[in-house]
Amino acid sequence: KQEVTQIPAALSVPEGENLVLNCSFTDSAIYNLQWFRQDPGKGLTSLLLIQSSQREQTSGRLNASLDKSSGRSTLYIAASQPGDSATYLCAVLETSGSRLTFGEGTQLTVNP
Amino acid sequence: GAGVSQTPSNKVTEKGKYVELRCDPISGHTALYWYRQSLGQGPEFLIYFQGTGAADDSGLPNDRFFAVRPEGSVSTLKIQRTERGDSAVYLCASSLRDDYGYTFGSGTRLTVV
C-alpha cells in the first residue's frame, strides 16, 4: 500500500527566506506527483504536476523536483511571502490504479 | 464551467439523516473523483468515475455511502443514516483523463450533530 509522508508537519519562517518542503513515497510505480496548496477552509489548488518521466517543474517562485527511484520529491519556494502561508500537500498517482494518495501536508507560516 | 463546483458548501445534519452532496465537474472532464478530508489530515480516496460508471469504489467506507453519475457529468454522493464520524470535508475533483492532473472543488463541509 502506497504511503506518502511529508516533513516537516509545520514550518514557520520570516518573510524573504527560501525554503524546502519534503515529500517521500513508498512505492515508486507512479504516473505522476502533484503538489497542492490548501488555504484554511478551502479546497485544493494545484501548484505543480511532475510526470514520472520528468525530474522537475517550475512555476514562478516554485520549483518541484522528483526522484522516482528514491521515492522523494521536494518543493522549493524562493523569497517567501506572507501570502504563501497555507498547507502544502503532496500527492502521488499510482500506475496500479486511478487514485491519488496524499501526505498529511506541511503547514507553512511566513511571518512579515 | 470554469471550475469544479460543489454544493452545498456547508451542510449540518442530524445523526441518522440522509444527505446528498453534489459535484459539477469541469465540462469535458470524463474522470471524476470523490475524496474525504478530516481535520489535520490529507484527503482520502472514496470513489472514481470514468464516464458514467464507477471504475473504483474501493474507498467507500461502508454501504451507507453511495455515489452516482448518471449522465457522465454531475455526480451525487449519498450518505444514509449519517453518523458523527462522517463529519468531514468532502472534496470532488475532475480530470481530463485518469493519468492527468486533477482540479478540485472547494468542498462540502459536512457536520453531523
mmCIF file of N, CA and C in Angstrom, chain B residues 32-77:
data_model
loop_
_atom_site.group_PDB
_atom_site.id
_atom_site.type_symbol
_atom_site.label_atom_id
_atom_site.label_comp_id
_atom_site.label_asym_id
_atom_site.label_seq_id
_atom_site.Cartn_x
_atom_site.Cartn_y
_atom_site.Cartn_z
ATOM 1 N N LEU B 32 -13.935 11.643 -12.718
ATOM 2 C CA LEU B 32 -14.439 12.378 -11.547
ATOM 3 C C LEU B 32 -14.137 11.580 -10.303
ATOM 4 N N TYR B 33 -13.718 12.273 -9.251
ATOM 5 C CA TYR B 33 -13.266 11.622 -8.020
ATOM 6 C C TYR B 33 -13.928 12.269 -6.805
ATOM 7 N N TRP B 34 -14.179 11.449 -5.812
ATOM 8 C CA TRP B 34 -14.606 11.952 -4.508
ATOM 9 C C TRP B 34 -13.544 11.580 -3.474
ATOM 10 N N TYR B 35 -13.215 12.562 -2.630
ATOM 11 C CA TYR B 35 -12.287 12.371 -1.523
ATOM 12 C C TYR B 35 -12.934 12.904 -0.250
ATOM 13 N N ARG B 36 -12.426 12.433 0.879
ATOM 14 C CA ARG B 36 -12.903 12.910 2.170
ATOM 15 C C ARG B 36 -11.685 13.361 2.973
ATOM 16 N N GLN B 37 -11.819 14.533 3.612
ATOM 17 C CA GLN B 37 -10.705 15.075 4.360
ATOM 18 C C GLN B 37 -11.140 15.404 5.773
ATOM 19 N N SER B 38 -10.505 14.732 6.734
ATOM 20 C CA SER B 38 -10.743 15.033 8.142
ATOM 21 C C SER B 38 -9.749 16.095 8.587
ATOM 22 N N LEU B 39 -10.076 16.750 9.676
ATOM 23 C CA LEU B 39 -9.273 17.879 10.155
ATOM 24 C C LEU B 39 -7.817 17.473 10.380
ATOM 25 N N GLY B 40 -6.905 18.216 9.790
ATOM 26 C CA GLY B 40 -5.483 17.978 10.009
ATOM 27 C C GLY B 40 -4.896 16.828 9.218
ATOM 28 N N GLN B 41 -5.687 16.273 8.305
ATOM 29 C CA GLN B 41 -5.187 15.137 7.516
ATOM 30 C C GLN B 41 -5.283 15.432 6.032
ATOM 31 N N GLY B 42 -4.587 14.627 5.256
ATOM 32 C CA GLY B 42 -4.708 14.741 3.822
ATOM 33 C C GLY B 42 -5.986 14.071 3.340
ATOM 34 N N PRO B 43 -6.472 14.436 2.158
ATOM 35 C CA PRO B 43 -7.684 13.810 1.624
ATOM 36 C C PRO B 43 -7.504 12.305 1.413
ATOM 37 N N GLU B 44 -8.592 11.561 1.630
ATOM 38 C CA GLU B 44 -8.586 10.116 1.410
ATOM 39 C C GLU B 44 -9.568 9.773 0.298
ATOM 40 N N PHE B 45 -9.138 8.886 -0.571
ATOM 41 C CA PHE B 45 -9.937 8.493 -1.729
ATOM 42 C C PHE B 45 -11.211 7.771 -1.314
ATOM 43 N N LEU B 46 -12.314 8.114 -2.000
ATOM 44 C CA LEU B 46 -13.585 7.396 -1.807
ATOM 45 C C LEU B 46 -13.961 6.609 -3.051
ATOM 46 N N ILE B 47 -14.108 7.315 -4.202
ATOM 47 C CA ILE B 47 -14.618 6.667 -5.408
ATOM 48 C C ILE B 47 -14.173 7.430 -6.639
ATOM 49 N N TYR B 48 -14.042 6.694 -7.752
ATOM 50 C CA TYR B 48 -13.592 7.262 -9.021
ATOM 51 C C TYR B 48 -14.554 6.828 -10.117
ATOM 52 N N PHE B 49 -15.003 7.795 -10.908
ATOM 53 C CA PHE B 49 -15.859 7.537 -12.066
ATOM 54 C C PHE B 49 -15.093 7.815 -13.346
ATOM 55 N N GLN B 50 -15.259 6.941 -14.306
ATOM 56 C CA GLN B 50 -14.790 7.199 -15.666
ATOM 57 C C GLN B 50 -16.062 7.180 -16.514
ATOM 58 N N GLY B 51 -16.501 8.356 -16.939
ATOM 59 C CA GLY B 51 -17.796 8.451 -17.609
ATOM 60 C C GLY B 51 -18.916 8.232 -16.600
ATOM 61 N N THR B 52 -19.841 7.364 -16.926
ATOM 62 C CA THR B 52 -20.988 7.128 -16.048
ATOM 63 C C THR B 52 -20.744 6.044 -15.009
ATOM 64 N N GLY B 53 -19.737 5.233 -15.231
ATOM 65 C CA GLY B 53 -19.532 4.094 -14.351
ATOM 66 C C GLY B 53 -18.498 4.316 -13.269
ATOM 67 N N ALA B 54 -18.715 3.679 -12.127
ATOM 68 C CA ALA B 54 -17.745 3.739 -11.039
ATOM 69 C C ALA B 54 -16.624 2.753 -11.347
ATOM 70 N N ALA B 55 -15.457 3.289 -11.699
ATOM 71 C CA ALA B 55 -14.331 2.427 -12.059
ATOM 72 C C ALA B 55 -13.633 1.861 -10.833
ATOM 73 N N ASP B 56 -13.748 2.568 -9.702
ATOM 74 C CA ASP B 56 -13.095 2.120 -8.474
ATOM 75 C C ASP B 56 -13.860 2.722 -7.303
ATOM 76 N N ASP B 57 -14.572 1.878 -6.545
ATOM 77 C CA ASP B 57 -15.312 2.376 -5.387
ATOM 78 C C ASP B 57 -14.762 1.789 -4.096
ATOM 79 N N SER B 58 -13.513 1.334 -4.160
ATOM 80 C CA SER B 58 -12.928 0.620 -3.025
ATOM 81 C C SER B 58 -12.667 1.504 -1.819
ATOM 82 N N GLY B 59 -12.740 2.822 -1.987
ATOM 83 C CA GLY B 59 -12.511 3.712 -0.858
ATOM 84 C C GLY B 59 -13.759 4.051 -0.057
ATOM 85 N N LEU B 60 -14.915 3.662 -0.529
ATOM 86 C CA LEU B 60 -16.136 3.927 0.230
ATOM 87 C C LEU B 60 -16.070 3.144 1.539
ATOM 88 N N PRO B 61 -16.285 3.816 2.667
ATOM 89 C CA PRO B 61 -16.033 3.158 3.957
ATOM 90 C C PRO B 61 -17.024 2.050 4.313
ATOM 91 N N ASN B 62 -18.246 2.147 3.851
ATOM 92 C CA ASN B 62 -19.246 1.111 4.148
ATOM 93 C C ASN B 62 -20.447 1.310 3.233
ATOM 94 N N ASP B 63 -21.461 0.467 3.397
ATOM 95 C CA ASP B 63 -22.586 0.502 2.455
ATOM 96 C C ASP B 63 -23.554 1.648 2.720
ATOM 97 N N ARG B 64 -23.262 2.514 3.679
ATOM 98 C CA ARG B 64 -24.093 3.705 3.846
ATOM 99 C C ARG B 64 -23.739 4.772 2.814
ATOM 100 N N PHE B 65 -22.586 4.603 2.192
ATOM 101 C CA PHE B 65 -22.097 5.571 1.209
ATOM 102 C C PHE B 65 -22.341 5.037 -0.200
ATOM 103 N N PHE B 66 -22.835 5.936 -1.068
ATOM 104 C CA PHE B 66 -23.101 5.552 -2.446
ATOM 105 C C PHE B 66 -22.940 6.785 -3.320
ATOM 106 N N ALA B 67 -22.482 6.609 -4.535
ATOM 107 C CA ALA B 67 -22.338 7.756 -5.432
ATOM 108 C C ALA B 67 -22.807 7.365 -6.827
ATOM 109 N N VAL B 68 -23.338 8.355 -7.539
ATOM 110 C CA VAL B 68 -23.831 8.129 -8.903
ATOM 111 C C VAL B 68 -23.351 9.248 -9.807
ATOM 112 N N ARG B 69 -23.352 8.913 -11.088
ATOM 113 C CA ARG B 69 -23.001 9.906 -12.119
ATOM 114 C C ARG B 69 -23.757 9.500 -13.393
ATOM 115 N N PRO B 70 -25.067 9.623 -13.378
ATOM 116 C CA PRO B 70 -25.939 9.007 -14.394
ATOM 117 C C PRO B 70 -25.712 9.462 -15.829
ATOM 118 N N GLU B 71 -25.280 10.704 -16.030
ATOM 119 C CA GLU B 71 -25.107 11.184 -17.402
ATOM 120 C C GLU B 71 -23.661 11.503 -17.719
ATOM 121 N N GLY B 72 -22.762 11.092 -16.856
ATOM 122 C CA GLY B 72 -21.346 11.292 -17.119
ATOM 123 C C GLY B 72 -20.847 12.689 -16.847
ATOM 124 N N SER B 73 -21.676 13.515 -16.188
ATOM 125 C CA SER B 73 -21.181 14.848 -15.820
ATOM 126 C C SER B 73 -21.354 15.048 -14.320
ATOM 127 N N VAL B 74 -22.499 15.575 -13.887
ATOM 128 C CA VAL B 74 -22.747 15.811 -12.459
ATOM 129 C C VAL B 74 -22.745 14.496 -11.684
ATOM 130 N N SER B 75 -22.173 14.553 -10.481
ATOM 131 C CA SER B 75 -22.171 13.386 -9.608
ATOM 132 C C SER B 75 -22.779 13.763 -8.261
ATOM 133 N N THR B 76 -23.423 12.783 -7.637
ATOM 134 C CA THR B 76 -24.005 12.969 -6.312
ATOM 135 C C THR B 76 -23.460 11.906 -5.379
ATOM 136 N N LEU B 77 -22.939 12.331 -4.243
ATOM 137 C CA LEU B 77 -22.510 11.419 -3.189
ATOM 138 C C LEU B 77 -23.635 11.356 -2.162
#
